[in-house]
Short mmCIF file of C-alpha atoms in Angstrom, two decimals:
data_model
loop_
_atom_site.label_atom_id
_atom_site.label_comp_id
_atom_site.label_asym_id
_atom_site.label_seq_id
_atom_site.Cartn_x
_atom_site.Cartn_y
_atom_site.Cartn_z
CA UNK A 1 96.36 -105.24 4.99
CA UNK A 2 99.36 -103.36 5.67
CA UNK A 3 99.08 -100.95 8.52
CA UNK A 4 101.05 -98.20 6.60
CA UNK A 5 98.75 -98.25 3.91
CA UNK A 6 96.04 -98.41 6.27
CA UNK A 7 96.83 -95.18 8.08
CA UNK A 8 97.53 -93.49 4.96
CA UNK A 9 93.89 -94.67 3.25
CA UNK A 10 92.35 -93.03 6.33
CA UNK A 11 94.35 -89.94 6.22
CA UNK A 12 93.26 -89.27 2.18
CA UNK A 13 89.63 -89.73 3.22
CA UNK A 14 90.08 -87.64 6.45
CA UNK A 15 91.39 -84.89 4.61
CA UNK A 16 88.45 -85.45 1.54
CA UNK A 17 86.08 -84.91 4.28
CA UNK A 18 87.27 -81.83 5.87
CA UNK A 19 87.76 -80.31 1.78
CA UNK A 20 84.15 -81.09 1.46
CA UNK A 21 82.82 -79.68 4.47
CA UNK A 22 84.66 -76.73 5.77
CA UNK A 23 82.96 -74.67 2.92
CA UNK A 24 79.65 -75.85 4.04
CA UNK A 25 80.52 -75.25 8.16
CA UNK A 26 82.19 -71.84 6.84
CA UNK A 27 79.11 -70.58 4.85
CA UNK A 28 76.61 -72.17 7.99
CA UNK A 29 78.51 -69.87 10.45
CA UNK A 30 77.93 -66.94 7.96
CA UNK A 31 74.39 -67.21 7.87
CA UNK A 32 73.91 -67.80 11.65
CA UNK A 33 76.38 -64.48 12.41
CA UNK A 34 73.86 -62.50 9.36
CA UNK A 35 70.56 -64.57 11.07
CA UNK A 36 71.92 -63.12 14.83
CA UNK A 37 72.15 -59.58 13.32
CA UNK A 38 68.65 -59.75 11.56
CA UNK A 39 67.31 -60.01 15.21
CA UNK A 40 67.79 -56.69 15.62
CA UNK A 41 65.14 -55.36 13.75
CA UNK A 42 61.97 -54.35 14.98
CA UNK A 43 59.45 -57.65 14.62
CA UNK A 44 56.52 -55.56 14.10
CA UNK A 45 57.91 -54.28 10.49
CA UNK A 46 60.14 -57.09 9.34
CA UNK A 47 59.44 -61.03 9.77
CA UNK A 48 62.61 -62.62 9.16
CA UNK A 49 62.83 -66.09 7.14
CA UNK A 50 65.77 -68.64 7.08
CA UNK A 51 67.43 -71.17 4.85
CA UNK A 52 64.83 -71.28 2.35
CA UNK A 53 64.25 -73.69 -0.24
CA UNK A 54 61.98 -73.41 -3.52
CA UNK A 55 61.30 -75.51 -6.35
CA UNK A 56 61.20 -74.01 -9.47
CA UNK A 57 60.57 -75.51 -12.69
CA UNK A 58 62.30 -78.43 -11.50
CA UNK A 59 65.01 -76.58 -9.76
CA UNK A 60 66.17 -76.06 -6.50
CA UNK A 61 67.26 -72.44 -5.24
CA UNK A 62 68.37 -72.21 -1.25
CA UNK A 63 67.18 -68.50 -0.36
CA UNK A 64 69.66 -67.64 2.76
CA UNK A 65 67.30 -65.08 4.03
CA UNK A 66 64.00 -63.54 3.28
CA UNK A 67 62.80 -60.64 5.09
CA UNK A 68 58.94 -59.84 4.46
CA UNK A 69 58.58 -56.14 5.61
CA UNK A 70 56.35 -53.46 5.55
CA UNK A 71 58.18 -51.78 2.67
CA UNK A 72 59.38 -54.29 0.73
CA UNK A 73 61.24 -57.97 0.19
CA UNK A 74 64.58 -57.98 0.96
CA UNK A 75 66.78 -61.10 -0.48
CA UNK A 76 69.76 -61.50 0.85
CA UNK A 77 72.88 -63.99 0.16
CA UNK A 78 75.41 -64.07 2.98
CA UNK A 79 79.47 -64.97 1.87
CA UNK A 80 81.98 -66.07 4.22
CA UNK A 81 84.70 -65.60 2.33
CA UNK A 82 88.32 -63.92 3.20
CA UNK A 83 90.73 -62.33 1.23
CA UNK A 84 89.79 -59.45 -1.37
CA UNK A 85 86.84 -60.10 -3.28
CA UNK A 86 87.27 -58.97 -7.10
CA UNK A 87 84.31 -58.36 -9.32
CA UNK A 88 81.20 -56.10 -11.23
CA UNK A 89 77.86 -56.07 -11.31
CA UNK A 90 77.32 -57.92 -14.64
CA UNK A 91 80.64 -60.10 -14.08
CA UNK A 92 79.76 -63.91 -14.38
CA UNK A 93 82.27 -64.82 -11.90
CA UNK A 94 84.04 -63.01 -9.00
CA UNK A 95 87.48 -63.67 -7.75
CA UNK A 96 88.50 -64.09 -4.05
CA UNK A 97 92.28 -63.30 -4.05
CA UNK A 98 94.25 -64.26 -0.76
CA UNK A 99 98.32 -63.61 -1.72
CA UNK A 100 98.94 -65.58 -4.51
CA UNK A 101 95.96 -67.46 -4.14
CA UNK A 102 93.23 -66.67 -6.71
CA UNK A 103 89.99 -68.45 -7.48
CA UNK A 104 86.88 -67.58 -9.01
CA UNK A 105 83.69 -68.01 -7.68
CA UNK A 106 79.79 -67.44 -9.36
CA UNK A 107 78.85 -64.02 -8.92
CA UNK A 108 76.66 -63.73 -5.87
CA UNK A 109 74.35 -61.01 -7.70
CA UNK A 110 73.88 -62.75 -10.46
CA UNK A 111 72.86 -65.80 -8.19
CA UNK A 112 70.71 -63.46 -6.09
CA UNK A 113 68.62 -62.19 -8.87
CA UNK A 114 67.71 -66.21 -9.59
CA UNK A 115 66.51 -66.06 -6.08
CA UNK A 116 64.37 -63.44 -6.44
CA UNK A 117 63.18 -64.73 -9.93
CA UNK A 118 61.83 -68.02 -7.90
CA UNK A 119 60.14 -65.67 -5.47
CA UNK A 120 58.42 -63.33 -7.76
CA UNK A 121 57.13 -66.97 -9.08
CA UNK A 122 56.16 -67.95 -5.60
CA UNK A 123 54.09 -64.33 -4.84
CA UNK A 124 53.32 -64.08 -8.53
CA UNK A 125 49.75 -62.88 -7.16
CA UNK A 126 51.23 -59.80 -5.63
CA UNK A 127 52.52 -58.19 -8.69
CA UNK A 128 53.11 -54.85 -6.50
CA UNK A 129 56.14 -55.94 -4.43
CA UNK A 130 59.47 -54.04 -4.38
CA UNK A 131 62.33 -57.03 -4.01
CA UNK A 132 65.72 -55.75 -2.85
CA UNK A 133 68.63 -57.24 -3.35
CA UNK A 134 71.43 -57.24 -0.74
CA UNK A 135 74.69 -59.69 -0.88
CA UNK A 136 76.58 -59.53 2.72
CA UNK A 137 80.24 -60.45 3.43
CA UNK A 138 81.51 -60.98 7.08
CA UNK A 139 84.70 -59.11 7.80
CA UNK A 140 86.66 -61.83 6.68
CA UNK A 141 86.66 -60.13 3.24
CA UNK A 142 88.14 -57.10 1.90
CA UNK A 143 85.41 -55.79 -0.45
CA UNK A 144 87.37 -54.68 -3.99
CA UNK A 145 83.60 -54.81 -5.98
CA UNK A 146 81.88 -51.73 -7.37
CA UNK A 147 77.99 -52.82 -8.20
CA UNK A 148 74.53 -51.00 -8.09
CA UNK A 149 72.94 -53.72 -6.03
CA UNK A 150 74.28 -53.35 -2.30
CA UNK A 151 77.10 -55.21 -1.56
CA UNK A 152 77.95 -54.92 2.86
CA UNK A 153 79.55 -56.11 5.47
CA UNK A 154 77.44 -57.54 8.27
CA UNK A 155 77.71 -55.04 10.65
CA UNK A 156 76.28 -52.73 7.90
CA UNK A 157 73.09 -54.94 6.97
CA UNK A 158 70.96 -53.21 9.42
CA UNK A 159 71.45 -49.60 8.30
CA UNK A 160 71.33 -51.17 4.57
CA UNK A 161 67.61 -52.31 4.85
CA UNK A 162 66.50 -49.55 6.95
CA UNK A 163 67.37 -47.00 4.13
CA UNK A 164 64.82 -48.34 2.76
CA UNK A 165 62.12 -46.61 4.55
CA UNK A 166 58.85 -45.91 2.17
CA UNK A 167 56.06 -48.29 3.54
CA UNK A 168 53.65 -49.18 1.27
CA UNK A 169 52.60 -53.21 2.54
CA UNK A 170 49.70 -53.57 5.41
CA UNK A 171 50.00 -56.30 8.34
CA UNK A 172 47.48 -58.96 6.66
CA UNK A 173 49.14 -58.49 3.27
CA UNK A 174 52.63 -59.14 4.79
CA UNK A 175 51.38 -62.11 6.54
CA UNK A 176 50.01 -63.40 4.11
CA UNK A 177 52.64 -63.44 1.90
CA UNK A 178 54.97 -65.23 5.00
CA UNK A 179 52.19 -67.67 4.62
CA UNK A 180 52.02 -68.27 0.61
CA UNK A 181 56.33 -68.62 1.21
CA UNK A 182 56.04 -70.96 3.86
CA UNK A 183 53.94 -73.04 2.10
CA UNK A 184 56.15 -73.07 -1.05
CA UNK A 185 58.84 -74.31 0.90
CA UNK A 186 60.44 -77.75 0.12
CA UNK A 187 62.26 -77.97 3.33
CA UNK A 188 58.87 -77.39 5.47
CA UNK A 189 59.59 -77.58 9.20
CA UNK A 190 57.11 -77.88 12.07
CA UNK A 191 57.51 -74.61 13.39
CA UNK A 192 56.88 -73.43 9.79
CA UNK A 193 53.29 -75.34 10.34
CA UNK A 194 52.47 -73.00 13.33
CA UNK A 195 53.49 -69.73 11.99
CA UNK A 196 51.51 -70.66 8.75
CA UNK A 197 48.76 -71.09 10.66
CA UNK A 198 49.16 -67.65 13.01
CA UNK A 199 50.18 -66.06 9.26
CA UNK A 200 46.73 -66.48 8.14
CA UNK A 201 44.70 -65.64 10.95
CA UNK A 202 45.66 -61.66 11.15
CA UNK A 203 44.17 -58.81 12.77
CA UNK A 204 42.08 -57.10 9.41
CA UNK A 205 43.80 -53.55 8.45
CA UNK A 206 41.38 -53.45 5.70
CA UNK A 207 40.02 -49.45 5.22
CA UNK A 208 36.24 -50.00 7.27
CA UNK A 209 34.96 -47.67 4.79
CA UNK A 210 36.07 -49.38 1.21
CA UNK A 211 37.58 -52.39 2.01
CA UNK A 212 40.43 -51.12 0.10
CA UNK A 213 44.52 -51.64 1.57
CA UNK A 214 45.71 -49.24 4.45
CA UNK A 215 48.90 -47.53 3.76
CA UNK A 216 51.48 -46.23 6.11
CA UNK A 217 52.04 -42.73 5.18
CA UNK A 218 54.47 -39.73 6.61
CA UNK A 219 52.14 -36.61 7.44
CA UNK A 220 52.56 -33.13 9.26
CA UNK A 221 51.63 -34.81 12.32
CA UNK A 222 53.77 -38.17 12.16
CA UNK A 223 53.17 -41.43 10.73
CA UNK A 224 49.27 -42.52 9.95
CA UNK A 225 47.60 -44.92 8.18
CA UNK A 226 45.32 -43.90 4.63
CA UNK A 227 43.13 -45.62 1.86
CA UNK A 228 45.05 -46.68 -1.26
CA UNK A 229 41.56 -45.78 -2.81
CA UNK A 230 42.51 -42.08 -1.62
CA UNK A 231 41.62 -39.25 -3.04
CA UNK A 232 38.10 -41.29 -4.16
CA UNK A 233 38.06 -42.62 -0.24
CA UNK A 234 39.42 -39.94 2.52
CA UNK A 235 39.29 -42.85 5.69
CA UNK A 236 42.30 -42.42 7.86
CA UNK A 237 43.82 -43.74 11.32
CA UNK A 238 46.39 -43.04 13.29
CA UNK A 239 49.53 -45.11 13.58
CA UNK A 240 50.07 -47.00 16.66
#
């Protein structure tokens, strides 16, 4: 074989590779830079969960990350895109525009709200959750988009899910819905074996008096926690 050709076979393949996977090492470091910033919230509220994949009907739908808190789950879809980013809520397709440079990619909120459809299937026994939809772009990306779901940078995630701030979910329910996701997962790791296990063995929060769910509620005196079966059951305890 001629050595010319040779070189240049292994050049077209070379650069075939690196078109094929510099999307998937761009969108990797994405999610590890949203993943580092996630750490920053308070474990006791919000139990963070990565890469997530769920079968539905027959179809596959990678969850970035999952964040099971005590007022809500929050869904988000991390971009690591540059350039301006074009697009509306409703849009099928955004455009990321760099120069002269234009293409079109599926709308992230759109893809997001099939996430959260797959989820609602997965926790379809806790018909009471609040879902929340964020998308985040790194700074790469000059954010030309006007939607009702939130659309941030990373370095504005934080402040994003803390606004939301009404908490309404108890310890053993939260864990137990980290467990029912966990187990739903098709790309089940080890470690996901041990916190399933530690998921389902929680401390009770139950109301002593009822057995109804304890709520976290804002009073005169602070933060305290009271029976959803309130006004029929008065019990109450303080917030630690």
């Amino acid at each position: 074989m001629d050595i010319s050709f040779l070189l240049i076979l292994i050049l077209a393949i070379l650069i075939l590779v690196i078109r094929y996977y510099t999307p998937k090492i761009k969108g990797y470091m994405g999610e590890r830079r949203v993943s580092e910033t996630l750490k920053r919230l308070n474990s006791k509220e919000y139990i963070v969960l990565n890469n997530i994949e769920l079968k539905i009907k027959g179809s596959i739908s990678q969850i970035d990350h999952i964040i099971v808190s005590d007022y809500g789950i929050f869904v988000i879809e991390t971009k690591n895109y540059k350039g301006w980013i074009l697009g509306y809520e409703k849009d099928r397709y955004w455009y990321q525009v760099i120069y002269r440079y234009r293409r079109k990619f599926y709308n992230p909120v759109l893809q997001n709200q099939g996430h959260i459809y797959a989820l609602k299937h997965v926790l379809k026994n806790y018909s009471f959750l609040r879902y929340y939809s964020i998308i985040v772009f790194t700074k790469r990306a000059n954010l030309k988009t006007r939607t009702y779901t939130d659309v941030v940078y990373t370095n504005k995630l934080v402040k994003t899910i803390k606004k939301y701030d009404s908490a309404y979910i108890n310890e053993r329910t939260r864990n137990e819905i980290v467990a029912t996701i966990l187990k739903a997962r098709k790309n089940i790791r080890t470690e996901d074996k041990r916190i399933i296990a530690s998921s389902t063995i929680s401390r009770t929060v139950s109301c002593p008096n009822c057995g109804g769910n304890l709520i976290k509620r804002n009073g005169q005196y602070g933060f305290f926690w009271g029976c959803s079966n309130f006004p029929k059951c008065n019990y109450t305890r303080k917030s630690k």
